[in-house]
PDB file of C-alpha atoms in Angstrom:
ATOM      1  CA  MET A   1      70.317  80.827  67.502  1.00 96.00           C
ATOM      2  CA  ASN A   2      72.964  83.045  65.954  1.00 96.00           C
ATOM      3  CA  ALA A   3      70.649  83.609  62.983  1.00 96.00           C
ATOM      4  CA  VAL A   4      67.954  84.837  65.382  1.00 97.00           C
ATOM      5  CA  LEU A   5      70.430  87.050  67.194  1.00 97.00           C
ATOM      6  CA  ALA A   6      71.756  88.540  63.953  1.00 97.00           C
ATOM      7  CA  ALA A   7      68.241  89.144  62.587  1.00 97.00           C
ATOM      8  CA  ASN A   8      67.443  91.131  65.725  1.00 97.00           C
ATOM      9  CA  GLY A   9      70.715  93.089  65.817  1.00 97.00           C
ATOM     10  CA  PHE A  10      72.174  91.265  68.830  1.00 98.00           C
ATOM     11  CA  PRO A  11      75.742  89.970  69.197  1.00 97.00           C
ATOM     12  CA  GLU A  12      76.326  86.369  68.167  1.00 97.00           C
ATOM     13  CA  HIS A  13      78.153  83.691  70.175  1.00 98.00           C
ATOM     14  CA  GLY A  14      80.813  81.140  69.294  1.00 95.00           C
ATOM     15  CA  PRO A  15      80.607  77.349  69.640  1.00 92.00           C
ATOM     16  CA  ASP A  16      82.238  77.312  73.079  1.00 91.00           C
ATOM     17  CA  ALA A  17      79.497  79.537  74.506  1.00 94.00           C
ATOM     18  CA  TYR A  18      76.811  77.266  73.066  1.00 93.00           C
ATOM     19  CA  ARG A  19      78.368  74.268  74.804  1.00 86.00           C
ATOM     20  CA  TYR A  20      77.062  75.845  78.007  1.00 89.00           C
ATOM     21  CA  PHE A  21      73.878  77.365  76.627  1.00 93.00           C
ATOM     22  CA  ILE A  22      72.474  73.966  75.637  1.00 89.00           C
ATOM     23  CA  GLY A  23      71.304  71.106  77.809  1.00 83.00           C
ATOM     24  CA  ASP A  24      68.412  72.595  79.751  1.00 86.00           C
ATOM     25  CA  GLY A  25      65.879  72.880  76.966  1.00 86.00           C
ATOM     26  CA  MET A  26      65.185  75.228  74.088  1.00 90.00           C
ATOM     27  CA  ARG A  27      63.778  78.071  76.170  1.00 91.00           C
ATOM     28  CA  GLU A  28      66.844  78.128  78.434  1.00 93.00           C
ATOM     29  CA  LEU A  29      69.169  78.161  75.431  1.00 95.00           C
ATOM     30  CA  VAL A  30      67.322  81.170  74.016  1.00 96.00           C
ATOM     31  CA  SER A  31      67.383  82.971  77.354  1.00 96.00           C
ATOM     32  CA  ARG A  32      71.104  82.355  77.847  1.00 96.00           C
ATOM     33  CA  ALA A  33      71.978  83.523  74.337  1.00 97.00           C
ATOM     34  CA  LEU A  34      69.959  86.747  74.479  1.00 97.00           C
ATOM     35  CA  PRO A  35      71.266  89.989  75.943  1.00 97.00           C
ATOM     36  CA  ALA A  36      70.077  90.351  79.550  1.00 95.00           C
ATOM     37  CA  SER A  37      67.844  93.267  78.570  1.00 94.00           C
ATOM     38  CA  GLU A  38      65.820  90.974  76.257  1.00 95.00           C
ATOM     39  CA  ARG A  39      64.934  88.212  78.714  1.00 94.00           C
ATOM     40  CA  GLY A  40      61.505  89.451  79.746  1.00 93.00           C
ATOM     41  CA  GLU A  41      58.639  86.991  79.371  1.00 94.00           C
ATOM     42  CA  ALA A  42      57.080  88.483  76.208  1.00 94.00           C
ATOM     43  CA  ALA A  43      60.435  88.988  74.497  1.00 95.00           C
ATOM     44  CA  LEU A  44      61.569  85.503  75.452  1.00 94.00           C
ATOM     45  CA  GLU A  45      58.424  83.997  73.936  1.00 94.00           C
ATOM     46  CA  ARG A  46      58.971  85.923  70.697  1.00 96.00           C
ATOM     47  CA  TYR A  47      62.640  84.945  70.354  1.00 97.00           C
ATOM     48  CA  ALA A  48      61.930  81.337  71.319  1.00 95.00           C
ATOM     49  CA  ALA A  49      59.340  81.147  68.505  1.00 96.00           C
ATOM     50  CA  GLN A  50      61.902  82.575  66.070  1.00 97.00           C
ATOM     51  CA  TYR A  51      64.500  80.085  67.258  1.00 95.00           C
ATOM     52  CA  ARG A  52      62.085  77.171  66.967  1.00 92.00           C
ATOM     53  CA  ALA A  53      61.285  78.141  63.355  1.00 95.00           C
ATOM     54  CA  GLU A  54      64.956  78.616  62.503  1.00 95.00           C
ATOM     55  CA  TYR A  55      65.926  75.335  64.147  1.00 91.00           C
ATOM     56  CA  GLY A  56      63.180  73.540  62.241  1.00 90.00           C
ATOM     57  CA  ARG A  57      64.630  74.793  58.955  1.00 93.00           C
ATOM     58  CA  ARG A  58      68.270  73.952  59.560  1.00 91.00           C
ATOM     59  CA  TRP A  59      68.732  71.639  62.557  1.00 89.00           C
ATOM     60  CA  ASN A  60      70.406  68.962  60.444  1.00 89.00           C
ATOM     61  CA  ALA A  61      72.697  71.181  58.359  1.00 90.00           C
ATOM     62  CA  ARG A  62      75.749  70.164  60.405  1.00 87.00           C
ATOM     63  CA  THR A  63      74.349  67.718  62.918  1.00 89.00           C
ATOM     64  CA  ARG A  64      75.621  64.148  62.704  1.00 91.00           C
ATOM     65  CA  ALA A  65      75.931  61.198  65.040  1.00 93.00           C
ATOM     66  CA  PHE A  66      79.413  60.985  66.497  1.00 93.00           C
ATOM     67  CA  ASP A  67      81.654  58.518  64.662  1.00 94.00           C
ATOM     68  CA  GLY A  68      81.349  55.091  66.228  1.00 95.00           C
ATOM     69  CA  VAL A  69      77.988  55.676  67.920  1.00 95.00           C
ATOM     70  CA  MET A  70      75.840  53.784  65.399  1.00 96.00           C
ATOM     71  CA  PRO A  71      77.877  50.553  65.486  1.00 96.00           C
ATOM     72  CA  ALA A  72      77.922  50.700  69.297  1.00 96.00           C
ATOM     73  CA  LEU A  73      74.143  51.161  69.474  1.00 96.00           C
ATOM     74  CA  ARG A  74      73.598  48.332  66.991  1.00 96.00           C
ATOM     75  CA  ALA A  75      75.849  46.058  69.056  1.00 95.00           C
ATOM     76  CA  LEU A  76      73.825  46.815  72.188  1.00 95.00           C
ATOM     77  CA  ALA A  77      70.559  46.204  70.337  1.00 94.00           C
ATOM     78  CA  ASP A  78      71.920  42.919  68.955  1.00 94.00           C
ATOM     79  CA  ARG A  79      72.640  41.855  72.553  1.00 93.00           C
ATOM     80  CA  GLY A  80      69.000  42.513  73.410  1.00 94.00           C
ATOM     81  CA  ALA A  81      69.515  45.752  75.341  1.00 95.00           C
ATOM     82  CA  LYS A  82      66.524  48.051  75.452  1.00 96.00           C
ATOM     83  CA  LEU A  83      67.588  51.457  74.218  1.00 97.00           C
ATOM     84  CA  ALA A  84      65.867  54.762  74.867  1.00 98.00           C
ATOM     85  CA  VAL A  85      66.416  58.450  74.253  1.00 98.00           C
ATOM     86  CA  LEU A  86      65.588  61.251  76.696  1.00 98.00           C
ATOM     87  CA  SER A  87      66.207  64.816  75.580  1.00 96.00           C
ATOM     88  CA  ASN A  88      65.360  68.293  76.781  1.00 94.00           C
ATOM     89  CA  LYS A  89      64.629  69.184  73.148  1.00 92.00           C
ATOM     90  CA  PRO A  90      60.910  69.433  72.386  1.00 92.00           C
ATOM     91  CA  GLN A  91      59.300  66.066  71.614  1.00 96.00           C
ATOM     92  CA  ASP A  92      58.803  66.732  67.900  1.00 94.00           C
ATOM     93  CA  PHE A  93      62.436  67.701  67.351  1.00 93.00           C
ATOM     94  CA  THR A  94      63.671  64.806  69.482  1.00 95.00           C
ATOM     95  CA  ALA A  95      61.704  62.284  67.424  1.00 96.00           C
ATOM     96  CA  GLN A  96      62.872  63.894  64.179  1.00 95.00           C
ATOM     97  CA  CYS A  97      66.532  63.887  65.257  1.00 95.00           C
ATOM     98  CA  VAL A  98      66.426  60.245  66.353  1.00 97.00           C
ATOM     99  CA  ALA A  99      64.671  59.137  63.162  1.00 96.00           C
ATOM    100  CA  GLU A 100      67.133  60.910  60.897  1.00 95.00           C
ATOM    101  CA  LEU A 101      70.402  60.541  62.799  1.00 95.00           C
ATOM    102  CA  LEU A 102      69.907  57.175  64.482  1.00 96.00           C
ATOM    103  CA  GLY A 103      67.628  55.442  61.997  1.00 92.00           C
ATOM    104  CA  GLY A 104      68.140  51.720  61.786  1.00 89.00           C
ATOM    105  CA  VAL A 105      68.427  51.349  65.554  1.00 95.00           C
ATOM    106  CA  GLU A 106      65.301  50.345  67.442  1.00 95.00           C
ATOM    107  CA  PHE A 107      64.525  52.423  70.498  1.00 97.00           C
ATOM    108  CA  ALA A 108      61.967  51.251  73.031  1.00 97.00           C
ATOM    109  CA  GLU A 109      61.241  54.871  73.983  1.00 98.00           C
ATOM    110  CA  VAL A 110      62.074  58.273  72.487  1.00 98.00           C
ATOM    111  CA  ARG A 111      61.068  61.166  74.693  1.00 97.00           C
ATOM    112  CA  GLY A 112      61.713  64.850  74.453  1.00 96.00           C
ATOM    113  CA  GLN A 113      60.408  67.727  76.474  1.00 93.00           C
ATOM    114  CA  ARG A 114      56.634  67.503  76.847  1.00 93.00           C
ATOM    115  CA  GLU A 115      54.067  69.762  78.410  1.00 92.00           C
ATOM    116  CA  GLY A 116      53.424  68.775  82.025  1.00 94.00           C
ATOM    117  CA  VAL A 117      56.589  66.666  82.353  1.00 95.00           C
ATOM    118  CA  PRO A 118      59.523  68.320  84.089  1.00 96.00           C
ATOM    119  CA  ARG A 119      62.713  68.324  82.068  1.00 94.00           C
ATOM    120  CA  LYS A 120      66.043  66.843  83.075  1.00 97.00           C
ATOM    121  CA  PRO A 121      67.573  66.807  85.685  1.00 97.00           C
ATOM    122  CA  ASP A 122      64.197  65.999  87.235  1.00 97.00           C
ATOM    123  CA  PRO A 123      64.055  62.165  87.244  1.00 98.00           C
ATOM    124  CA  ALA A 124      60.362  61.805  86.301  1.00 97.00           C
ATOM    125  CA  ALA A 125      60.856  61.212  82.569  1.00 97.00           C
ATOM    126  CA  ALA A 126      63.856  58.911  83.097  1.00 98.00           C
ATOM    127  CA  LEU A 127      61.888  56.839  85.595  1.00 98.00           C
ATOM    128  CA  ALA A 128      58.873  56.709  83.263  1.00 97.00           C
ATOM    129  CA  ILE A 129      61.109  55.395  80.489  1.00 98.00           C
ATOM    130  CA  ALA A 130      62.582  52.753  82.797  1.00 98.00           C
ATOM    131  CA  ALA A 131      59.083  51.679  83.840  1.00 98.00           C
ATOM    132  CA  ALA A 132      57.916  51.503  80.212  1.00 97.00           C
ATOM    133  CA  CYS A 133      60.919  49.304  79.429  1.00 97.00           C
ATOM    134  CA  GLY A 134      60.440  47.106  82.495  1.00 97.00           C
ATOM    135  CA  ALA A 135      63.892  48.139  83.693  1.00 97.00           C
ATOM    136  CA  ASP A 136      65.133  48.459  87.249  1.00 98.00           C
ATOM    137  CA  PRO A 137      66.534  52.008  87.530  1.00 98.00           C
ATOM    138  CA  ALA A 138      69.460  50.748  89.625  1.00 98.00           C
ATOM    139  CA  GLU A 139      70.487  48.535  86.685  1.00 97.00           C
ATOM    140  CA  THR A 140      69.909  51.167  84.017  1.00 98.00           C
ATOM    141  CA  PHE A 141      72.815  52.975  82.384  1.00 98.00           C
ATOM    142  CA  PHE A 142      72.023  56.641  81.745  1.00 98.00           C
ATOM    143  CA  VAL A 143      74.531  57.818  79.138  1.00 98.00           C
ATOM    144  CA  GLY A 144      75.120  61.505  78.500  1.00 97.00           C
ATOM    145  CA  ASP A 145      77.601  64.281  77.956  1.00 96.00           C
ATOM    146  CA  THR A 146      76.484  67.053  80.328  1.00 95.00           C
ATOM    147  CA  SER A 147      76.123  67.706  84.031  1.00 95.00           C
ATOM    148  CA  VAL A 148      72.348  67.713  83.493  1.00 96.00           C
ATOM    149  CA  ASP A 149      72.543  64.123  82.227  1.00 97.00           C
ATOM    150  CA  MET A 150      74.665  62.990  85.168  1.00 98.00           C
ATOM    151  CA  GLN A 151      72.346  64.751  87.643  1.00 98.00           C
ATOM    152  CA  THR A 152      69.327  63.109  86.006  1.00 98.00           C
ATOM    153  CA  ALA A 153      70.901  59.688  86.390  1.00 98.00           C
ATOM    154  CA  VAL A 154      71.776  60.330  90.032  1.00 98.00           C
ATOM    155  CA  ASN A 155      68.292  61.695  90.754  1.00 98.00           C
ATOM    156  CA  ALA A 156      66.704  58.635  89.123  1.00 98.00           C
ATOM    157  CA  GLY A 157      68.940  56.142  90.939  1.00 98.00           C
ATOM    158  CA  MET A 158      70.486  55.052  87.634  1.00 98.00           C
ATOM    159  CA  VAL A 159      74.124  54.467  86.719  1.00 98.00           C
ATOM    160  CA  PRO A 160      75.516  57.803  85.433  1.00 98.00           C
ATOM    161  CA  VAL A 161      77.757  57.205  82.398  1.00 98.00           C
ATOM    162  CA  GLY A 162      79.591  60.256  81.063  1.00 98.00           C
ATOM    163  CA  VAL A 163      80.938  60.372  77.535  1.00 97.00           C
ATOM    164  CA  LEU A 164      84.074  62.399  76.932  1.00 97.00           C
ATOM    165  CA  TRP A 165      83.556  63.076  73.225  1.00 95.00           C
ATOM    166  CA  GLY A 166      80.515  65.274  73.850  1.00 89.00           C
ATOM    167  CA  PHE A 167      79.958  68.821  74.987  1.00 84.00           C
ATOM    168  CA  ARG A 168      81.418  69.042  78.467  1.00 91.00           C
ATOM    169  CA  PRO A 169      84.754  68.273  80.141  1.00 94.00           C
ATOM    170  CA  GLU A 170      85.595  65.261  82.290  1.00 97.00           C
ATOM    171  CA  ALA A 171      85.795  67.292  85.514  1.00 97.00           C
ATOM    172  CA  GLU A 172      82.216  68.516  85.106  1.00 95.00           C
ATOM    173  CA  LEU A 173      80.924  65.017  84.471  1.00 98.00           C
ATOM    174  CA  ARG A 174      82.767  63.635  87.503  1.00 98.00           C
ATOM    175  CA  GLU A 175      81.596  66.480  89.749  1.00 98.00           C
ATOM    176  CA  SER A 176      78.011  65.854  88.617  1.00 97.00           C
ATOM    177  CA  GLY A 177      78.101  62.197  89.602  1.00 98.00           C
ATOM    178  CA  ALA A 178      79.481  60.190  86.670  1.00 98.00           C
ATOM    179  CA  ARG A 179      80.397  56.722  87.945  1.00 97.00           C
ATOM    180  CA  VAL A 180      81.611  55.539  84.552  1.00 97.00           C
ATOM    181  CA  LEU A 181      83.451  57.602  81.951  1.00 98.00           C
ATOM    182  CA  LEU A 182      83.778  56.455  78.348  1.00 97.00           C
ATOM    183  CA  ARG A 183      86.533  57.811  76.121  1.00 96.00           C
ATOM    184  CA  GLU A 184      85.268  56.505  72.774  1.00 96.00           C
ATOM    185  CA  PRO A 185      81.831  55.584  71.424  1.00 95.00           C
ATOM    186  CA  GLU A 186      82.815  51.959  70.903  1.00 94.00           C
ATOM    187  CA  ALA A 187      82.897  51.568  74.682  1.00 96.00           C
ATOM    188  CA  ILE A 188      79.117  52.031  74.818  1.00 93.00           C
ATOM    189  CA  ALA A 189      78.744  48.534  73.358  1.00 92.00           C
ATOM    190  CA  ARG A 190      80.552  47.077  76.392  1.00 91.00           C
ATOM    191  CA  LEU A 191      78.179  48.547  78.988  1.00 90.00           C
ATOM    192  CA  GLY A 192      76.631  45.814  81.086  1.00 80.00           C
ATOM    193  CA  ALA A 193      78.634  43.105  79.353  1.00 69.00           C
TER     194      ALA A 193
END
């Protein structure tokens, strides 16, 4: 997004600002990063298209799975857990990110933002994933690192699991409904055990 801002002569933001810009979908990120005077519908569409193109070119330049996540996911899969991904990123980017960053782990469902499906924290997509997996929402762990993730879990009647190595602080996760907090990725493998 900073590349889009710089190309258009707008001030850039640091990583801490982006921790709060992300989480509600690409369009919201763009809107939050832009100067208030540039948030009209036509301008927002133009900058969102620029961001989408820029993201497509460089999304994986610095993006990596957190250390310890892959072994934890493999351990869950080896136990027979059905794994799924739900993101507010567009579907094509979500699928691309999962394939590249989490390849080697089988996911029953990988869903990003889709036309006609409300994005998190609306529970519709989370409940559709649970149904597709034959899972009871009340026995489903919804793992995430933002208030949006915790709210989605609560709204879907799932178990909200906050991870403390992600984007947001413990207090925010607790206030948003986290019932379980994990301090290291290895703890994911112990969920439901």
